[in-house]
C-alpha cells in the first residue's frame, strides 16, 4: 500500500504546501497514522480513507504552523546574526538603556505615555487610539511625536 499511494499523496501535499521537506514529512505522517490504526488494507475504500487521513494531517499541520507563527520566523543566518554581542558588558549597557527609556516614559504626561504604549507596545492604530480616548487622530499624532522626540532626546544624552 505504501508505494501505491505515495505518488498521489506527494502531489496532494505539493499542491497545498510549498516546502519539499514538509511534503515528505506529511506523507510520512499519513502512513504513520495508517499503521497505528491497523487493518486498513482490508477496507473496501482504502483510497478514500487514505486521503481523509491526508486531509486531517494537512489540517493539523496548518493549525500548528498558524499557532507557532511559523511564517514569522527567519532562519538563523550566521553572517547576518553573528555580530550580536551578548557579552555581560553589552547586556548591562542595554539594560541601563532600557531603564533610562522606562524612566523617560514615566516622566511623560499620562495621556502621552498611554498613547505611546498603546501604539508602540500594543500595536493599536492611531484611529483606534483616538476613538478609545475620545480625541482626534491629529492629537494622537502630536502626542506620539512628543513621546518619540522626548525618548530620542533623552537616550541621545547618554
PDB file of C-alpha atoms in Angstrom:
ATOM      1  CA  UNK A   1       0.000   0.000   0.000  1.00  0.00           C
ATOM      2  CA  UNK A   2       2.880   2.386   0.828  1.00  0.00           C
ATOM      3  CA  UNK A   3       4.175   2.551  -2.717  1.00  0.00           C
ATOM      4  CA  UNK A   4       0.780   2.693  -4.457  1.00  0.00           C
ATOM      5  CA  UNK A   5      -0.477   5.835  -2.674  1.00  0.00           C
ATOM      6  CA  UNK A   6       2.839   7.626  -2.258  1.00  0.00           C
ATOM      7  CA  UNK A   7       2.885   9.479  -5.637  1.00  0.00           C
ATOM      8  CA  UNK A   8      -0.722  10.628  -5.194  1.00  0.00           C
ATOM      9  CA  UNK A   9      -0.055  11.821  -1.666  1.00  0.00           C
ATOM     10  CA  UNK A  10       3.065  13.670  -2.780  1.00  0.00           C
ATOM     11  CA  UNK A  11       1.047  15.503  -5.453  1.00  0.00           C
ATOM     12  CA  UNK A  12      -1.750  16.204  -2.959  1.00  0.00           C
ATOM     13  CA  UNK A  13       0.597  17.824  -0.444  1.00  0.00           C
ATOM     14  CA  UNK A  14       2.790  19.563  -3.057  1.00  0.00           C
ATOM     15  CA  UNK A  15      -0.250  21.494  -4.285  1.00  0.00           C
ATOM     16  CA  UNK A  16      -1.048  22.657  -0.774  1.00  0.00           C
ATOM     17  CA  UNK A  17       2.357  23.062   0.914  1.00  0.00           C
ATOM     18  CA  UNK A  18       5.424  24.769  -0.524  1.00  0.00           C
ATOM     19  CA  UNK A  19       8.486  23.180   1.051  1.00  0.00           C
ATOM     20  CA  UNK A  20       9.508  19.781  -0.313  1.00  0.00           C
ATOM     21  CA  UNK A  21      10.835  18.628   3.052  1.00  0.00           C
ATOM     22  CA  UNK A  22       7.437  19.365   4.610  1.00  0.00           C
ATOM     23  CA  UNK A  23       5.700  17.385   1.859  1.00  0.00           C
ATOM     24  CA  UNK A  24       7.823  14.331   2.613  1.00  0.00           C
ATOM     25  CA  UNK A  25       7.126  14.683   6.332  1.00  0.00           C
ATOM     26  CA  UNK A  26       3.388  14.960   5.753  1.00  0.00           C
ATOM     27  CA  UNK A  27       3.310  11.844   3.568  1.00  0.00           C
ATOM     28  CA  UNK A  28       5.233  10.039   6.292  1.00  0.00           C
ATOM     29  CA  UNK A  29       2.705  11.183   8.903  1.00  0.00           C
ATOM     30  CA  UNK A  30      -0.164   9.794   6.810  1.00  0.00           C
ATOM     31  CA  UNK A  31       1.479   6.364   6.645  1.00  0.00           C
ATOM     32  CA  UNK A  32       2.308   6.549  10.331  1.00  0.00           C
ATOM     33  CA  UNK A  33      -1.350   7.177  11.211  1.00  0.00           C
ATOM     34  CA  UNK A  34      -2.487   4.392   8.905  1.00  0.00           C
ATOM     35  CA  UNK A  35      -0.064   1.944  10.506  1.00  0.00           C
ATOM     36  CA  UNK A  36      -1.222   2.913  14.001  1.00  0.00           C
ATOM     37  CA  UNK A  37      -4.830   2.344  13.017  1.00  0.00           C
ATOM     38  CA  UNK A  38      -4.134  -1.061  11.510  1.00  0.00           C
ATOM     39  CA  UNK A  39      -6.478  -3.118   9.354  1.00  0.00           C
ATOM     40  CA  UNK A  40      -6.527  -0.521   6.584  1.00  0.00           C
ATOM     41  CA  UNK A  41      -5.752  -2.995   3.784  1.00  0.00           C
ATOM     42  CA  UNK A  42      -8.999  -4.879   4.481  1.00  0.00           C
ATOM     43  CA  UNK A  43     -11.108  -1.739   3.982  1.00  0.00           C
ATOM     44  CA  UNK A  44     -13.390  -1.544   0.968  1.00  0.00           C
ATOM     45  CA  UNK A  45     -12.499   2.088   0.124  1.00  0.00           C
ATOM     46  CA  UNK A  46      -8.886   2.350   1.182  1.00  0.00           C
ATOM     47  CA  UNK A  47      -8.156   5.311  -1.117  1.00  0.00           C
ATOM     48  CA  UNK A  48     -10.883   7.417   0.445  1.00  0.00           C
ATOM     49  CA  UNK A  49      -9.618   6.646   3.928  1.00  0.00           C
ATOM     50  CA  UNK A  50      -6.019   7.410   2.938  1.00  0.00           C
ATOM     51  CA  UNK A  51      -6.972  10.831   1.577  1.00  0.00           C
ATOM     52  CA  UNK A  52      -9.267  11.561   4.517  1.00  0.00           C
ATOM     53  CA  UNK A  53      -6.241  10.880   6.727  1.00  0.00           C
ATOM     54  CA  UNK A  54      -4.110  13.109   4.477  1.00  0.00           C
ATOM     55  CA  UNK A  55      -6.648  15.905   4.861  1.00  0.00           C
ATOM     56  CA  UNK A  56      -6.528  15.517   8.626  1.00  0.00           C
ATOM     57  CA  UNK A  57      -2.712  15.562   8.610  1.00  0.00           C
ATOM     58  CA  UNK A  58      -2.733  18.728   6.491  1.00  0.00           C
ATOM     59  CA  UNK A  59      -5.250  20.431   8.788  1.00  0.00           C
ATOM     60  CA  UNK A  60      -3.128  19.605  11.821  1.00  0.00           C
ATOM     61  CA  UNK A  61      -0.002  20.847  10.044  1.00  0.00           C
ATOM     62  CA  UNK A  62      -1.586  24.167   9.063  1.00  0.00           C
ATOM     63  CA  UNK A  63      -3.028  24.669  12.544  1.00  0.00           C
ATOM     64  CA  UNK A  64       0.388  24.002  14.085  1.00  0.00           C
ATOM     65  CA  UNK A  65       2.026  26.460  11.670  1.00  0.00           C
ATOM     66  CA  UNK A  66      -0.526  29.135  12.475  1.00  0.00           C
ATOM     67  CA  UNK A  67      -0.279  28.675  16.233  1.00  0.00           C
ATOM     68  CA  UNK A  68       3.526  28.803  16.153  1.00  0.00           C
ATOM     69  CA  UNK A  69       3.589  31.707  13.689  1.00  0.00           C
ATOM     70  CA  UNK A  70       5.964  29.690  11.560  1.00  0.00           C
ATOM     71  CA  UNK A  71       5.809  32.168   8.714  1.00  0.00           C
ATOM     72  CA  UNK A  72       7.040  34.959  11.012  1.00  0.00           C
ATOM     73  CA  UNK A  73      10.342  33.258  11.788  1.00  0.00           C
ATOM     74  CA  UNK A  74      13.572  33.849   9.960  1.00  0.00           C
ATOM     75  CA  UNK A  75      16.197  31.178   9.676  1.00  0.00           C
ATOM     76  CA  UNK A  76      19.379  31.831  11.594  1.00  0.00           C
ATOM     77  CA  UNK A  77      21.972  33.239   9.256  1.00  0.00           C
ATOM     78  CA  UNK A  78      25.418  33.349  10.865  1.00  0.00           C
ATOM     79  CA  UNK A  79      26.535  36.146   8.559  1.00  0.00           C
ATOM     80  CA  UNK A  80      23.575  38.325   9.496  1.00  0.00           C
ATOM     81  CA  UNK A  81      23.360  37.467  13.177  1.00  0.00           C
ATOM     82  CA  UNK A  82      26.957  36.761  14.114  1.00  0.00           C
ATOM     83  CA  UNK A  83      27.725  40.327  15.122  1.00  0.00           C
ATOM     84  CA  UNK A  84      25.240  40.320  18.028  1.00  0.00           C
ATOM     85  CA  UNK A  85      27.143  40.984  21.212  1.00  0.00           C
ATOM     86  CA  UNK A  86      25.922  39.020  24.236  1.00  0.00           C
ATOM     87  CA  UNK A  87      28.842  39.920  26.463  1.00  0.00           C
ATOM     88  CA  UNK A  88      27.982  40.845  30.062  1.00  0.00           C
ATOM     89  CA  UNK A  89      29.105  44.416  29.434  1.00  0.00           C
ATOM     90  CA  UNK A  90      26.832  44.816  26.417  1.00  0.00           C
ATOM     91  CA  UNK A  91      23.876  43.265  28.249  1.00  0.00           C
ATOM     92  CA  UNK A  92      24.416  45.638  31.178  1.00  0.00           C
ATOM     93  CA  UNK A  93      24.602  48.663  28.861  1.00  0.00           C
ATOM     94  CA  UNK A  94      21.372  47.657  27.120  1.00  0.00           C
ATOM     95  CA  UNK A  95      19.604  47.053  30.442  1.00  0.00           C
ATOM     96  CA  UNK A  96      20.651  50.507  31.601  1.00  0.00           C
ATOM     97  CA  UNK A  97      19.402  51.966  28.318  1.00  0.00           C
ATOM     98  CA  UNK A  98      16.064  50.199  28.790  1.00  0.00           C
ATOM     99  CA  UNK A  99      15.836  51.510  32.358  1.00  0.00           C
ATOM    100  CA  UNK A 100      16.521  55.040  31.070  1.00  0.00           C
ATOM    101  CA  UNK A 101      13.835  54.692  28.387  1.00  0.00           C
ATOM    102  CA  UNK A 102      11.378  53.449  31.015  1.00  0.00           C
ATOM    103  CA  UNK A 103      12.206  56.407  33.271  1.00  0.00           C
ATOM    104  CA  UNK A 104      11.647  58.818  30.366  1.00  0.00           C
ATOM    105  CA  UNK A 105       8.284  57.207  29.614  1.00  0.00           C
ATOM    106  CA  UNK A 106       7.236  57.502  33.249  1.00  0.00           C
ATOM    107  CA  UNK A 107       8.129  61.212  33.185  1.00  0.00           C
ATOM    108  CA  UNK A 108       5.840  61.845  30.182  1.00  0.00           C
ATOM    109  CA  UNK A 109       2.372  63.273  30.769  1.00  0.00           C
ATOM    110  CA  UNK A 110      -0.069  60.427  31.378  1.00  0.00           C
ATOM    111  CA  UNK A 111      -2.039  60.798  28.141  1.00  0.00           C
ATOM    112  CA  UNK A 112       1.151  60.954  26.041  1.00  0.00           C
ATOM    113  CA  UNK A 113       2.508  57.879  27.814  1.00  0.00           C
ATOM    114  CA  UNK A 114      -0.762  55.967  27.343  1.00  0.00           C
ATOM    115  CA  UNK A 115      -0.855  56.829  23.646  1.00  0.00           C
ATOM    116  CA  UNK A 116       2.775  55.781  23.180  1.00  0.00           C
ATOM    117  CA  UNK A 117       2.194  52.450  24.941  1.00  0.00           C
ATOM    118  CA  UNK A 118      -0.995  51.753  23.005  1.00  0.00           C
ATOM    119  CA  UNK A 119       0.745  52.442  19.697  1.00  0.00           C
ATOM    120  CA  UNK A 120       4.229  51.026  20.156  1.00  0.00           C
ATOM    121  CA  UNK A 121       3.654  48.211  22.625  1.00  0.00           C
ATOM    122  CA  UNK A 122       0.054  47.217  21.933  1.00  0.00           C
ATOM    123  CA  UNK A 123       0.243  47.914  18.187  1.00  0.00           C
ATOM    124  CA  UNK A 124      -3.011  49.857  18.002  1.00  0.00           C
ATOM    125  CA  UNK A 125      -3.713  52.131  15.039  1.00  0.00           C
ATOM    126  CA  UNK A 126      -3.949  55.884  15.502  1.00  0.00           C
ATOM    127  CA  UNK A 127      -7.644  55.833  14.582  1.00  0.00           C
ATOM    128  CA  UNK A 128      -8.402  53.183  17.228  1.00  0.00           C
ATOM    129  CA  UNK A 129      -6.433  55.065  19.887  1.00  0.00           C
ATOM    130  CA  UNK A 130      -8.274  58.275  19.036  1.00  0.00           C
ATOM    131  CA  UNK A 131     -11.642  56.534  19.313  1.00  0.00           C
ATOM    132  CA  UNK A 132     -10.688  54.859  22.582  1.00  0.00           C
ATOM    133  CA  UNK A 133      -9.518  58.101  24.197  1.00  0.00           C
ATOM    134  CA  UNK A 134     -12.128  60.341  22.608  1.00  0.00           C
ATOM    135  CA  UNK A 135      -9.632  62.616  20.871  1.00  0.00           C
ATOM    136  CA  UNK A 136      -8.756  63.376  17.264  1.00  0.00           C
ATOM    137  CA  UNK A 137      -6.269  61.412  15.209  1.00  0.00           C
ATOM    138  CA  UNK A 138      -4.263  64.619  14.880  1.00  0.00           C
ATOM    139  CA  UNK A 139      -3.988  64.838  18.682  1.00  0.00           C
ATOM    140  CA  UNK A 140      -2.778  61.226  18.807  1.00  0.00           C
ATOM    141  CA  UNK A 141      -0.137  62.022  16.194  1.00  0.00           C
ATOM    142  CA  UNK A 142       1.054  65.056  18.179  1.00  0.00           C
ATOM    143  CA  UNK A 143       1.305  63.047  21.402  1.00  0.00           C
ATOM    144  CA  UNK A 144       3.299  60.370  19.573  1.00  0.00           C
ATOM    145  CA  UNK A 145       5.651  62.977  18.116  1.00  0.00           C
ATOM    146  CA  UNK A 146       6.252  64.403  21.599  1.00  0.00           C
ATOM    147  CA  UNK A 147       6.878  60.976  23.103  1.00  0.00           C
ATOM    148  CA  UNK A 148       9.295  59.911  20.362  1.00  0.00           C
ATOM    149  CA  UNK A 149      11.113  63.251  20.470  1.00  0.00           C
ATOM    150  CA  UNK A 150      11.473  63.046  24.247  1.00  0.00           C
ATOM    151  CA  UNK A 151      12.720  59.448  24.103  1.00  0.00           C
ATOM    152  CA  UNK A 152      15.181  60.247  21.338  1.00  0.00           C
ATOM    153  CA  UNK A 153      16.471  63.319  23.152  1.00  0.00           C
ATOM    154  CA  UNK A 154      16.785  61.506  26.472  1.00  0.00           C
ATOM    155  CA  UNK A 155      18.556  58.467  25.039  1.00  0.00           C
ATOM    156  CA  UNK A 156      20.965  60.562  22.954  1.00  0.00           C
ATOM    157  CA  UNK A 157      22.084  62.448  26.080  1.00  0.00           C
ATOM    158  CA  UNK A 158      23.697  59.287  27.440  1.00  0.00           C
TER     159      UNK A 158
END
